[in-house]
Coordinates of C-alpha atoms in Angstrom, one line a residue:
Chain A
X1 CA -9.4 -19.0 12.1
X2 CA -9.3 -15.8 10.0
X3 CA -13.1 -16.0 10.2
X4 CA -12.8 -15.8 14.0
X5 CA -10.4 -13.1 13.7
X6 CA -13.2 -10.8 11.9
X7 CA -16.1 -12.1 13.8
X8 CA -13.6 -10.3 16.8
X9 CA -13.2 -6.9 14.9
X10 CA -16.7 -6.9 13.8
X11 CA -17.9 -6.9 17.1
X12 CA -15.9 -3.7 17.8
X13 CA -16.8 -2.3 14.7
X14 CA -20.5 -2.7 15.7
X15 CA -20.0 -0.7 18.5
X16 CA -19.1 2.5 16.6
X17 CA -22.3 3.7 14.8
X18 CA -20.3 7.4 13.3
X19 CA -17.1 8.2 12.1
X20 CA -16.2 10.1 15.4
X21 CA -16.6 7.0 17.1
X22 CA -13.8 5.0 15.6
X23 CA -11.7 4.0 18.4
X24 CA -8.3 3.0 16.8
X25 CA -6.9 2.0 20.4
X26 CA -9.8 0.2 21.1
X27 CA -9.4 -1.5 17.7
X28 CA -5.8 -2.1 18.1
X29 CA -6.9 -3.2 21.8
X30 CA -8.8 -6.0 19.9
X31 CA -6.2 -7.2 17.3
X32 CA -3.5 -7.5 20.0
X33 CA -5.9 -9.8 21.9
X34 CA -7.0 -11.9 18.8
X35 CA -3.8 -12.3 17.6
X36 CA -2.0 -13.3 21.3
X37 CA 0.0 -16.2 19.9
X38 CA 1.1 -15.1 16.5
X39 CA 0.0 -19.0 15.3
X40 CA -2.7 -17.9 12.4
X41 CA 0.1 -15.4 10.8
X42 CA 2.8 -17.7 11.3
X43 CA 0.5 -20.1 9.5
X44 CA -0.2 -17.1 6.7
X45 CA 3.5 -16.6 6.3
X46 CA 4.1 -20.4 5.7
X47 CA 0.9 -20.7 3.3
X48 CA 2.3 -17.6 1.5
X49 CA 5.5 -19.5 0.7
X50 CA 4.6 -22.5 0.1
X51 CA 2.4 -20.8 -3.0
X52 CA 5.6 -19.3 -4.3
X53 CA 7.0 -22.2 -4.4
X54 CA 4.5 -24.4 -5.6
X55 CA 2.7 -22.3 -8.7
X56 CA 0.5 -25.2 -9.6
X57 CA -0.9 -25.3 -6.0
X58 CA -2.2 -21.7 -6.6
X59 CA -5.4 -22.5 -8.6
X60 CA -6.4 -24.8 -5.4
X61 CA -6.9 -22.0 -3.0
X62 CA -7.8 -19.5 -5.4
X63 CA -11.5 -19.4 -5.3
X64 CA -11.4 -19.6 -1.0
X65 CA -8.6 -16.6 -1.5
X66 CA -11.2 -14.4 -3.3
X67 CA -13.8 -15.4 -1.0
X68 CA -11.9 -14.1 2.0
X69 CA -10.8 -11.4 0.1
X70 CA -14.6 -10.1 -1.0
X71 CA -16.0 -11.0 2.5
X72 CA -13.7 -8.5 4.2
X73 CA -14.6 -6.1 1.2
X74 CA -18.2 -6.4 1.8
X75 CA -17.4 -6.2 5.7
X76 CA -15.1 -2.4 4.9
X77 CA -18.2 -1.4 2.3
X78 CA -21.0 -2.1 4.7
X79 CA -19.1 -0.9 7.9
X80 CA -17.8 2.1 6.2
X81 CA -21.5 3.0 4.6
X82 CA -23.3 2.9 8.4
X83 CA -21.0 5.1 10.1
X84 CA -21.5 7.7 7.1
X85 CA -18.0 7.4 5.8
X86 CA -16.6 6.6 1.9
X87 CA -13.1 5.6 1.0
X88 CA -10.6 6.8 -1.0
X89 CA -9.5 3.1 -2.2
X90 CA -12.1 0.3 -3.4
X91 CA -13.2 -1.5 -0.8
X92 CA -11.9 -4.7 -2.4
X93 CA -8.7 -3.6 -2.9
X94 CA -8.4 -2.5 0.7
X95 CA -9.1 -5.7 1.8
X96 CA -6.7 -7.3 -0.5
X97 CA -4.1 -4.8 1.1
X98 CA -5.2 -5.4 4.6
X99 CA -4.8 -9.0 3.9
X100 CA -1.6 -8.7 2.4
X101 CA 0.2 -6.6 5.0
X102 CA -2.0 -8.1 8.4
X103 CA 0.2 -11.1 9.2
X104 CA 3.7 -9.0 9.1
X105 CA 2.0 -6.6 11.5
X106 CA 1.2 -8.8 13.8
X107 CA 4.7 -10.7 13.4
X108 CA 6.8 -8.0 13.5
X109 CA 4.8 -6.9 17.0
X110 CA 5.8 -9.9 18.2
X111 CA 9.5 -9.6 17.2
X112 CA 10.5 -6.6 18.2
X113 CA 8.3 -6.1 21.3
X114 CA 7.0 -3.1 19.7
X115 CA 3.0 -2.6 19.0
X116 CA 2.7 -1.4 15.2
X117 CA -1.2 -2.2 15.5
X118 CA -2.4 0.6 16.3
X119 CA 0.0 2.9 13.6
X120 CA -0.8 0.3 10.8
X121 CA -4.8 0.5 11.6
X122 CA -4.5 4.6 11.6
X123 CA -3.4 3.9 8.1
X124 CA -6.1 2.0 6.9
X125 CA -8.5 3.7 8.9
X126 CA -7.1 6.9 6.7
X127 CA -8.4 5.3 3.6
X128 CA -12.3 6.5 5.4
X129 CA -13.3 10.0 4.7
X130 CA -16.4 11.9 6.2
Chain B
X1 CA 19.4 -6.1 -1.2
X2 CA 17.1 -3.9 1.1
X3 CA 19.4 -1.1 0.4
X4 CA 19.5 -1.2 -2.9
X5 CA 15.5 -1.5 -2.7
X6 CA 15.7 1.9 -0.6
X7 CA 18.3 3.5 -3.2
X8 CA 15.9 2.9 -5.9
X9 CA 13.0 4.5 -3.8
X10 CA 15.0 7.4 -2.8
X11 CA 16.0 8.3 -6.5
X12 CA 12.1 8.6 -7.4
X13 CA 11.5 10.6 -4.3
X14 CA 14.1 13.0 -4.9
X15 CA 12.2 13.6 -8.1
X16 CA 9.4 15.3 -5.8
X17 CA 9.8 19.2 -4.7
X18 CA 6.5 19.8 -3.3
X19 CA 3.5 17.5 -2.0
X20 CA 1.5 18.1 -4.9
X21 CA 4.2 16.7 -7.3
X22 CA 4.2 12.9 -5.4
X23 CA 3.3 10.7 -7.9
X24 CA 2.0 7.8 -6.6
X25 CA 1.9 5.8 -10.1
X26 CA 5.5 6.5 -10.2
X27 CA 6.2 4.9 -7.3
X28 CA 4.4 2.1 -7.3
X29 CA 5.6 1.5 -11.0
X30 CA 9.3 1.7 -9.3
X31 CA 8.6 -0.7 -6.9
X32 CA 7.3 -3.1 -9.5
X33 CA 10.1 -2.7 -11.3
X34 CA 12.3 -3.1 -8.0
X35 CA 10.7 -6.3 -6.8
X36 CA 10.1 -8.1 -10.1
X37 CA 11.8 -11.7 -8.8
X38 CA 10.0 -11.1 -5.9
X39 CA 13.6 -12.9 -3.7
X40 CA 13.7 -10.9 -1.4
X41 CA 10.4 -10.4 -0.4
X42 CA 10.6 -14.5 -0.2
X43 CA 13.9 -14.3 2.1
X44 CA 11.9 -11.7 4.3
X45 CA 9.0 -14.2 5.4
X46 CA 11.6 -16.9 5.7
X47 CA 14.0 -14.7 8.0
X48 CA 10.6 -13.9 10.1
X49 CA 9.3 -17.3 10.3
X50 CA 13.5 -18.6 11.3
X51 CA 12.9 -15.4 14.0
X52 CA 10.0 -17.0 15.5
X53 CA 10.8 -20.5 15.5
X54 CA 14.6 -19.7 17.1
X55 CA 14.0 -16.6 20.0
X56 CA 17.6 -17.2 20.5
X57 CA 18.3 -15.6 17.3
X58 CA 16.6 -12.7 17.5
X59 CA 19.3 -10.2 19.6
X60 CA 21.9 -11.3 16.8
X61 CA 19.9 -9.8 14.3
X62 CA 18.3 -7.0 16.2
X63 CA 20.8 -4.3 16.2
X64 CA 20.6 -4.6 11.8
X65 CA 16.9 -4.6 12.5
X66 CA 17.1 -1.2 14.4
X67 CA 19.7 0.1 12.1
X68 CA 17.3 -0.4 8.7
X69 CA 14.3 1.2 10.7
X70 CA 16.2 3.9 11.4
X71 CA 17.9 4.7 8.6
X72 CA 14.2 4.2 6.6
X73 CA 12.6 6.6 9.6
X74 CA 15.3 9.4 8.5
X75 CA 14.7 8.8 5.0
X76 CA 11.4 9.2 5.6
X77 CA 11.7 12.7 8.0
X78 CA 13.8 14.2 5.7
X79 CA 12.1 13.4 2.8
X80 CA 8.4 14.5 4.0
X81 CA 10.4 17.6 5.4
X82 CA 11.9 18.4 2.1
X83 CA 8.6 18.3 0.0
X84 CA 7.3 20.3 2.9
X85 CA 4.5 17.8 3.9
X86 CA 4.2 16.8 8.4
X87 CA 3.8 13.0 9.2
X88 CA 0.4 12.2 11.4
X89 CA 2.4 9.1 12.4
X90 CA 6.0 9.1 14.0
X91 CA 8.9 8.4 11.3
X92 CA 10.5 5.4 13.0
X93 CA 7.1 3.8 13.6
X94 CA 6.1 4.3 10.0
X95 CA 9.2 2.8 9.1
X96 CA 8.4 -0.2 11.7
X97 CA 4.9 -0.5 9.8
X98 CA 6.1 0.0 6.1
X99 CA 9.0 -3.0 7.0
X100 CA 6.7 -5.3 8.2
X101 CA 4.2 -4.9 5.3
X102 CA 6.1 -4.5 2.6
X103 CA 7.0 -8.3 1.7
X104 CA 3.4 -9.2 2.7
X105 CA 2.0 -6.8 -0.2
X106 CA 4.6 -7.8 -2.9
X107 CA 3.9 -12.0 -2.4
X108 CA 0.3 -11.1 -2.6
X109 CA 0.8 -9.1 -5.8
X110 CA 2.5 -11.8 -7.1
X111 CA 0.5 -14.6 -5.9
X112 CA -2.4 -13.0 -7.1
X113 CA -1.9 -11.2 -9.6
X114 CA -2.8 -7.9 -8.4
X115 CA -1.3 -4.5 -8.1
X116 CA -1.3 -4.0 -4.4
X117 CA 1.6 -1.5 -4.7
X118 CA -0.4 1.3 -5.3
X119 CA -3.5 1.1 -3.1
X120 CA -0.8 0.3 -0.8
X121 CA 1.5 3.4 -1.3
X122 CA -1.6 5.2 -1.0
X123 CA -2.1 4.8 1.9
X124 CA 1.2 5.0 3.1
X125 CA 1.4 8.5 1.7
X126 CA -2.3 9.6 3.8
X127 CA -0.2 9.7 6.6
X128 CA 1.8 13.1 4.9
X129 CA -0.2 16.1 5.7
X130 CA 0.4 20.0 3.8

């Protein structure tokens, strides 16, 4: 599901080809769409959680963790590279931010009826310098 | 418990005169030291997931909702104003943003053992321009 969610992005991503390009409301266009019914970040939440509370469940979903975790990496790196950009954090701990703070974005949206998409992705989109 | 989060914050803040002397290592070492048990980042998800599952709670709690974002969008304001820095993104939506990430980013350093505080507050902080 969170593969689905990138496949989405990437396609918007695609479309940019420099930095000028970037089209944050068009990005935030995109998330709002993917993430319609809140389900895959109430499921994040939940799976969150349940880690906390269960320590010895951690290892299980450790190595799939740091999979996700280095595909979006590779996806920021790669993306970033082709429209001529760097950035000012490591690509892998970007996406282990991103990851971190996506699923409250997209809940608290949904809560309060107010769209923090598109100020949460002119953050991270601050992290790419010319 | 928030509050006393915020207090904490605020004292290190008030530490800064000028842009230049923000100290992002300082920060993020005060937010470790602020959200060691990681509780209340815990009770945060579980108040957000309670929020979703019940709609009918949500107007009880909304007016303390709006009452922490704004009193963190002030903070903010008069803080950035103080060290003489302008915000690219509203106060009160940064506040919105930096709420509804914040527990994500302090499970995930938890869970996985990684220091997400400071990319994070990094980029937090690229949203203060001289």
């Amino acid at each position: 599901q969170r593969q689905r969610f990138l496949d989405g992005f990437a396609e918007v991503m695609m479309s940019f080809h420099r930095l000028s390009d970037v089209d944050i409301d068009e990005l935030a266009e995109r998330w709002r769409q993917l993430s319609s019914g809140a389900d895959r970040a109430v499921l994040g939440h939940e799976l969150t959680l349940f880690l906390m509370r269960n320590p010895e469940a951690r290892e299980t979903v450790a190595a799939q963790r740091l999979d996700i975790i280095r595909s979006l990496g590779e996806f920021i790196s790669k993306n970033v590279a082709r429209i001529g950009g760097t950035l000012t954090i490591e690509a892998e701990m970007l996406a282990r931010v991103i990851l971190a703070a996506n699923d409250g974005i997209t809940l608290d949206s949904h809560l309060d009826g107010e769209d923090l998409y598109r100020p949460y992705l002119q953050l991270v989109m601050s992290s790419v310098r010319t």
